PDB file of C-alpha atoms and ligand atoms in Angstrom:
ATOM      1  CA  MET A   1     268.667 218.414   2.976  1.00 45.00           C
ATOM      2  CA  SER A   2     271.882 220.537   3.245  1.00 50.00           C
ATOM      3  CA  LYS A   3     269.919 223.659   4.129  1.00 57.00           C
ATOM      4  CA  LEU A   4     268.071 221.834   7.007  1.00 53.00           C
ATOM      5  CA  SER A   5     271.070 220.382   8.564  1.00 48.00           C
ATOM      6  CA  ARG A   6     273.375 223.698   7.999  1.00 49.00           C
ATOM      7  CA  LYS A   7     272.563 224.834  11.408  1.00 66.00           C
ATOM      8  CA  ALA A   8     270.121 224.167  14.365  1.00 80.00           C
ATOM      9  CA  THR A   9     269.613 228.036  14.996  1.00 84.00           C
ATOM     10  CA  VAL A  10     269.150 230.986  13.255  1.00 90.00           C
ATOM     11  CA  LEU A  11     270.945 233.004  15.964  1.00 95.00           C
ATOM     12  CA  ASN A  12     274.968 234.031  15.143  1.00 96.00           C
ATOM     13  CA  ALA A  13     277.288 232.069  16.898  1.00 95.00           C
ATOM     14  CA  LYS A  14     279.123 235.123  18.261  1.00 97.00           C
ATOM     15  CA  VAL A  15     275.880 236.613  19.897  1.00 98.00           C
ATOM     16  CA  VAL A  16     274.873 233.558  21.268  1.00 97.00           C
ATOM     17  CA  GLU A  17     278.200 233.612  23.123  1.00 97.00           C
ATOM     18  CA  LEU A  18     277.264 236.945  24.823  1.00 98.00           C
ATOM     19  CA  LEU A  19     273.694 235.716  25.353  1.00 98.00           C
ATOM     20  CA  GLN A  20     275.193 232.837  27.358  1.00 98.00           C
ATOM     21  CA  LYS A  21     277.455 235.202  29.354  1.00 98.00           C
ATOM     22  CA  GLN A  22     274.572 237.711  30.037  1.00 98.00           C
ATOM     23  CA  VAL A  23     272.486 234.632  31.434  1.00 98.00           C
ATOM     24  CA  GLU A  24     275.339 234.577  33.863  1.00 98.00           C
ATOM     25  CA  MET A  25     275.452 238.367  34.199  1.00 98.00           C
ATOM     26  CA  GLU A  26     271.813 238.369  35.324  1.00 98.00           C
ATOM     27  CA  ALA A  27     272.231 235.530  37.528  1.00 98.00           C
ATOM     28  CA  HIS A  28     275.151 237.299  39.245  1.00 98.00           C
ATOM     29  CA  ALA A  29     272.810 240.591  39.870  1.00 98.00           C
ATOM     30  CA  SER A  30     270.078 238.291  41.157  1.00 98.00           C
ATOM     31  CA  ALA A  31     272.366 236.779  43.805  1.00 98.00           C
ATOM     32  CA  THR A  32     273.988 240.039  44.613  1.00 98.00           C
ATOM     33  CA  TYR A  33     270.399 241.750  45.277  1.00 98.00           C
ATOM     34  CA  LEU A  34     269.736 238.963  47.447  1.00 98.00           C
ATOM     35  CA  ALA A  35     272.826 239.373  49.600  1.00 98.00           C
ATOM     36  CA  MET A  36     271.922 243.169  49.496  1.00 98.00           C
ATOM     37  CA  SER A  37     268.466 242.427  50.776  1.00 98.00           C
ATOM     38  CA  SER A  38     269.971 240.177  53.594  1.00 98.00           C
ATOM     39  CA  TRP A  39     272.527 243.115  54.578  1.00 98.00           C
ATOM     40  CA  CYS A  40     269.623 245.922  54.589  1.00 98.00           C
ATOM     41  CA  ASP A  41     267.496 243.475  56.847  1.00 98.00           C
ATOM     42  CA  ALA A  42     270.278 242.967  59.211  1.00 98.00           C
ATOM     43  CA  HIS A  43     270.818 246.502  59.344  1.00 97.00           C
ATOM     44  CA  GLY A  44     267.208 247.548  59.941  1.00 96.00           C
ATOM     45  CA  PHE A  45     266.374 248.945  56.553  1.00 97.00           C
ATOM     46  CA  THR A  46     263.312 246.984  55.904  1.00 97.00           C
ATOM     47  CA  LYS A  47     261.772 248.937  52.970  1.00 98.00           C
ATOM     48  CA  SER A  48     265.346 248.438  51.253  1.00 98.00           C
ATOM     49  CA  ALA A  49     265.364 244.784  52.249  1.00 98.00           C
ATOM     50  CA  ALA A  50     262.141 244.262  50.369  1.00 98.00           C
ATOM     51  CA  PHE A  51     263.216 246.327  47.411  1.00 98.00           C
ATOM     52  CA  PHE A  52     266.403 244.066  47.055  1.00 98.00           C
ATOM     53  CA  LEU A  53     264.281 241.117  47.257  1.00 98.00           C
ATOM     54  CA  GLU A  54     261.960 241.981  44.808  1.00 98.00           C
ATOM     55  CA  HIS A  55     264.572 243.040  42.346  1.00 98.00           C
ATOM     56  CA  SER A  56     266.691 239.869  43.114  1.00 98.00           C
ATOM     57  CA  SER A  57     263.476 238.159  41.495  1.00 98.00           C
ATOM     58  CA  GLU A  58     263.385 240.221  38.619  1.00 98.00           C
ATOM     59  CA  GLU A  59     266.918 239.686  37.608  1.00 98.00           C
ATOM     60  CA  ARG A  60     266.297 235.934  37.929  1.00 98.00           C
ATOM     61  CA  GLY A  61     263.240 236.985  35.381  1.00 98.00           C
ATOM     62  CA  HIS A  62     265.692 238.569  33.049  1.00 98.00           C
ATOM     63  CA  MET A  63     267.880 235.528  33.168  1.00 98.00           C
ATOM     64  CA  LEU A  64     265.025 233.111  32.363  1.00 98.00           C
ATOM     65  CA  LYS A  65     263.999 235.353  29.496  1.00 98.00           C
ATOM     66  CA  ILE A  66     267.462 234.927  27.878  1.00 98.00           C
ATOM     67  CA  PHE A  67     267.577 231.174  28.902  1.00 98.00           C
ATOM     68  CA  HIS A  68     264.245 230.549  27.267  1.00 98.00           C
ATOM     69  CA  PHE A  69     264.982 232.724  24.210  1.00 98.00           C
ATOM     70  CA  LEU A  70     268.166 230.466  23.626  1.00 97.00           C
ATOM     71  CA  ASN A  71     266.435 227.016  24.170  1.00 96.00           C
ATOM     72  CA  GLU A  72     263.457 227.875  22.123  1.00 96.00           C
ATOM     73  CA  ASN A  73     265.699 228.839  19.353  1.00 96.00           C
ATOM     74  CA  GLY A  74     267.978 225.653  19.127  1.00 93.00           C
ATOM     75  CA  VAL A  75     270.532 226.623  21.552  1.00 94.00           C
ATOM     76  CA  ARG A  76     271.314 224.816  24.730  1.00 94.00           C
ATOM     77  CA  ALA A  77     271.421 227.170  27.355  1.00 95.00           C
ATOM     78  CA  PHE A  78     273.824 226.748  30.129  1.00 94.00           C
ATOM     79  CA  SER A  79     272.882 226.971  33.708  1.00 95.00           C
ATOM     80  CA  PRO A  80     275.192 229.513  34.994  1.00 95.00           C
ATOM     81  CA  GLU A  81     277.722 229.670  37.785  1.00 94.00           C
ATOM     82  CA  VAL A  82     277.302 232.124  40.194  1.00 96.00           C
ATOM     83  CA  LYS A  83     280.568 233.057  42.174  1.00 95.00           C
ATOM     84  CA  ASN A  84     281.927 236.090  43.967  1.00 96.00           C
ATOM     85  CA  ILE A  85     279.068 237.599  45.592  1.00 98.00           C
ATOM     86  CA  GLN A  86     279.783 240.743  47.574  1.00 97.00           C
ATOM     87  CA  GLN A  87     278.204 240.238  51.158  1.00 98.00           C
ATOM     88  CA  GLU A  88     279.493 243.242  52.949  1.00 98.00           C
ATOM     89  CA  TYR A  89     278.821 246.915  52.413  1.00 98.00           C
ATOM     90  CA  LYS A  90     279.985 250.192  53.974  1.00 96.00           C
ATOM     91  CA  GLY A  91     276.440 251.550  54.695  1.00 95.00           C
ATOM     92  CA  LEU A  92     272.845 252.128  52.930  1.00 96.00           C
ATOM     93  CA  ARG A  93     274.440 254.765  50.402  1.00 95.00           C
ATOM     94  CA  ASP A  94     277.165 252.124  49.575  1.00 97.00           C
ATOM     95  CA  VAL A  95     274.838 249.636  48.733  1.00 98.00           C
ATOM     96  CA  TYR A  96     272.709 251.776  46.384  1.00 98.00           C
ATOM     97  CA  GLU A  97     275.804 252.946  44.568  1.00 97.00           C
ATOM     98  CA  LYS A  98     277.088 249.378  43.914  1.00 98.00           C
ATOM     99  CA  THR A  99     273.649 248.794  42.732  1.00 98.00           C
ATOM    100  CA  LEU A 100     273.685 251.768  40.010  1.00 98.00           C
ATOM    101  CA  GLU A 101     277.318 250.307  39.217  1.00 98.00           C
ATOM    102  CA  HIS A 102     275.879 246.902  38.633  1.00 97.00           C
ATOM    103  CA  GLU A 103     273.116 248.521  36.508  1.00 98.00           C
ATOM    104  CA  ILE A 104     275.426 250.522  34.357  1.00 98.00           C
ATOM    105  CA  ALA A 105     277.569 247.411  33.829  1.00 98.00           C
ATOM    106  CA  VAL A 106     274.471 245.452  32.525  1.00 98.00           C
ATOM    107  CA  THR A 107     273.611 248.309  30.253  1.00 98.00           C
ATOM    108  CA  ASP A 108     276.918 248.376  28.821  1.00 98.00           C
ATOM    109  CA  ALA A 109     277.002 244.357  28.224  1.00 98.00           C
ATOM    110  CA  ILE A 110     273.295 244.573  26.671  1.00 98.00           C
ATOM    111  CA  ASN A 111     274.177 247.399  24.301  1.00 98.00           C
ATOM    112  CA  ALA A 112     277.325 245.364  23.092  1.00 98.00           C
ATOM    113  CA  ILE A 113     275.083 242.590  22.347  1.00 98.00           C
ATOM    114  CA  VAL A 114     272.849 244.822  20.236  1.00 98.00           C
ATOM    115  CA  LYS A 115     275.680 246.133  18.645  1.00 98.00           C
ATOM    116  CA  LEU A 116     277.260 242.762  17.769  1.00 98.00           C
ATOM    117  CA  ALA A 117     273.915 241.544  16.662  1.00 98.00           C
ATOM    118  CA  ARG A 118     273.478 244.353  14.526  1.00 98.00           C
ATOM    119  CA  LYS A 119     276.783 243.856  12.827  1.00 98.00           C
ATOM    120  CA  GLU A 120     276.190 240.195  12.556  1.00 97.00           C
ATOM    121  CA  ASP A 121     272.703 240.657  10.758  1.00 97.00           C
ATOM    122  CA  ASP A 122     271.398 238.830  13.582  1.00 97.00           C
ATOM    123  CA  PHE A 123     268.060 240.549  13.502  1.00 97.00           C
ATOM    124  CA  ALA A 124     266.080 237.978  15.687  1.00 97.00           C
ATOM    125  CA  SER A 125     268.597 238.619  18.739  1.00 98.00           C
ATOM    126  CA  GLU A 126     268.520 242.507  18.278  1.00 98.00           C
ATOM    127  CA  ASN A 127     264.650 242.692  18.060  1.00 98.00           C
ATOM    128  CA  PHE A 128     264.841 240.417  21.230  1.00 98.00           C
ATOM    129  CA  LEU A 129     267.050 242.826  22.938  1.00 98.00           C
ATOM    130  CA  GLN A 130     265.031 245.911  22.372  1.00 98.00           C
ATOM    131  CA  TRP A 131     263.158 244.756  25.796  1.00 98.00           C
ATOM    132  CA  PHE A 132     266.397 244.954  27.859  1.00 98.00           C
ATOM    133  CA  VAL A 133     267.496 248.123  26.117  1.00 98.00           C
ATOM    134  CA  GLU A 134     264.194 249.789  27.819  1.00 98.00           C
ATOM    135  CA  GLU A 135     264.209 247.800  31.044  1.00 97.00           C
ATOM    136  CA  GLN A 136     267.955 249.093  31.430  1.00 98.00           C
ATOM    137  CA  LEU A 137     266.764 252.634  31.042  1.00 97.00           C
ATOM    138  CA  GLU A 138     264.108 252.112  33.712  1.00 96.00           C
ATOM    139  CA  GLU A 139     266.213 250.257  35.941  1.00 96.00           C
ATOM    140  CA  GLU A 140     269.014 252.976  35.853  1.00 98.00           C
ATOM    141  CA  ARG A 141     266.666 255.897  36.321  1.00 97.00           C
ATOM    142  CA  LEU A 142     265.129 254.004  39.460  1.00 97.00           C
ATOM    143  CA  VAL A 143     268.277 253.859  41.292  1.00 97.00           C
ATOM    144  CA  ARG A 144     269.492 257.379  40.321  1.00 97.00           C
ATOM    145  CA  ASP A 145     266.268 258.742  41.544  1.00 96.00           C
ATOM    146  CA  ILE A 146     266.986 256.571  45.047  1.00 97.00           C
ATOM    147  CA  LEU A 147     270.721 258.208  45.187  1.00 96.00           C
ATOM    148  CA  ALA A 148     269.272 261.413  44.713  1.00 95.00           C
ATOM    149  CA  MET A 149     267.948 261.306  48.140  1.00 94.00           C
ATOM    150  CA  PHE A 150     271.093 260.726  49.749  1.00 92.00           C
ATOM    151  CA  GLU A 151     272.302 264.340  48.414  1.00 88.00           C
ATOM    152  CA  PHE A 152     270.106 265.707  51.195  1.00 82.00           C
ATOM    153  CA  VAL A 153     271.669 264.009  53.832  1.00 80.00           C
ATOM    154  CA  ASN A 154     275.045 265.279  55.308  1.00 70.00           C
ATOM    155  CA  GLU A 155     278.416 263.848  55.526  1.00 65.00           C
ATOM    156  CA  LYS A 156     277.605 262.014  58.932  1.00 70.00           C
ATOM    157  CA  GLU A 157     274.470 260.459  57.717  1.00 73.00           C
ATOM    158  CA  SER A 158     272.647 260.018  60.896  1.00 86.00           C
ATOM    159  CA  ILE A 159     270.496 256.820  61.327  1.00 88.00           C
ATOM    160  CA  PHE A 160     267.445 259.107  61.497  1.00 86.00           C
ATOM    161  CA  ALA A 161     267.953 260.213  57.774  1.00 89.00           C
ATOM    162  CA  LEU A 162     268.720 256.909  56.418  1.00 92.00           C
ATOM    163  CA  LYS A 163     265.604 255.694  57.862  1.00 92.00           C
ATOM    164  CA  LEU A 164     263.556 258.306  56.302  1.00 91.00           C
ATOM    165  CA  ILE A 165     265.146 257.306  52.894  1.00 94.00           C
ATOM    166  CA  ASP A 166     264.538 253.728  53.428  1.00 95.00           C
ATOM    167  CA  GLU A 167     260.844 254.627  54.242  1.00 94.00           C
ATOM    168  CA  ARG A 168     260.764 256.321  50.691  1.00 94.00           C
ATOM    169  CA  ILE A 169     262.176 253.465  48.950  1.00 96.00           C
ATOM    170  CA  PRO A 170     259.852 252.420  46.001  1.00 93.00           C
ATOM    171  CA  LEU A 171     258.244 248.782  46.061  1.00 93.00           C
ATOM    172  CA  GLU A 172     256.198 247.314  43.365  1.00 86.00           C
ATOM    173  CA  ASN A 173     253.999 245.258  45.576  1.00 77.00           C
TER     174      ASN A 173
HETATM  175 FE1  FE2 B 201     268.725 242.776  34.708  1.00 62.63          FE
HETATM  176 FE1  FE2 B 202     268.750 245.072  36.758  1.00 62.63          FE
END
């Protein structure tokens, strides 16, 4: 009996705390990409608007993945509060630079949880997080490739050049 009632989850409490925070971070990313999509739409960058719309849903998917992992393993996941979403950007390059900054921050956060899971012998969480480690590699690579296109654009960033970049933004669908 004592063994059964010992705890409701095999997950480590400290790791769970970080996973709850990660739910929030993914939700924040989703809302941020939605704001970026709107900004791009308003400024005539239609492929970028579609790109950020897709990525907003992807981030929601990431959020739900962690959310379900917690709930399925006896932890009550919290619905995240999403605040402080940046709505204004200096230009298209700024949007993608902020995206890379965001993705790097997420990679660091994921790595920190993996590190803690390892330290606390929470193998279930460590194993679960491997998908996110892979995903972050992909996400960072994708945004870096887009930013590389801006290197061919001069300081003035003519609208023509920016439109050419926008046309080359890769979409999933
Ligand atoms: Fe994500
Ligand atoms: Fe992401």
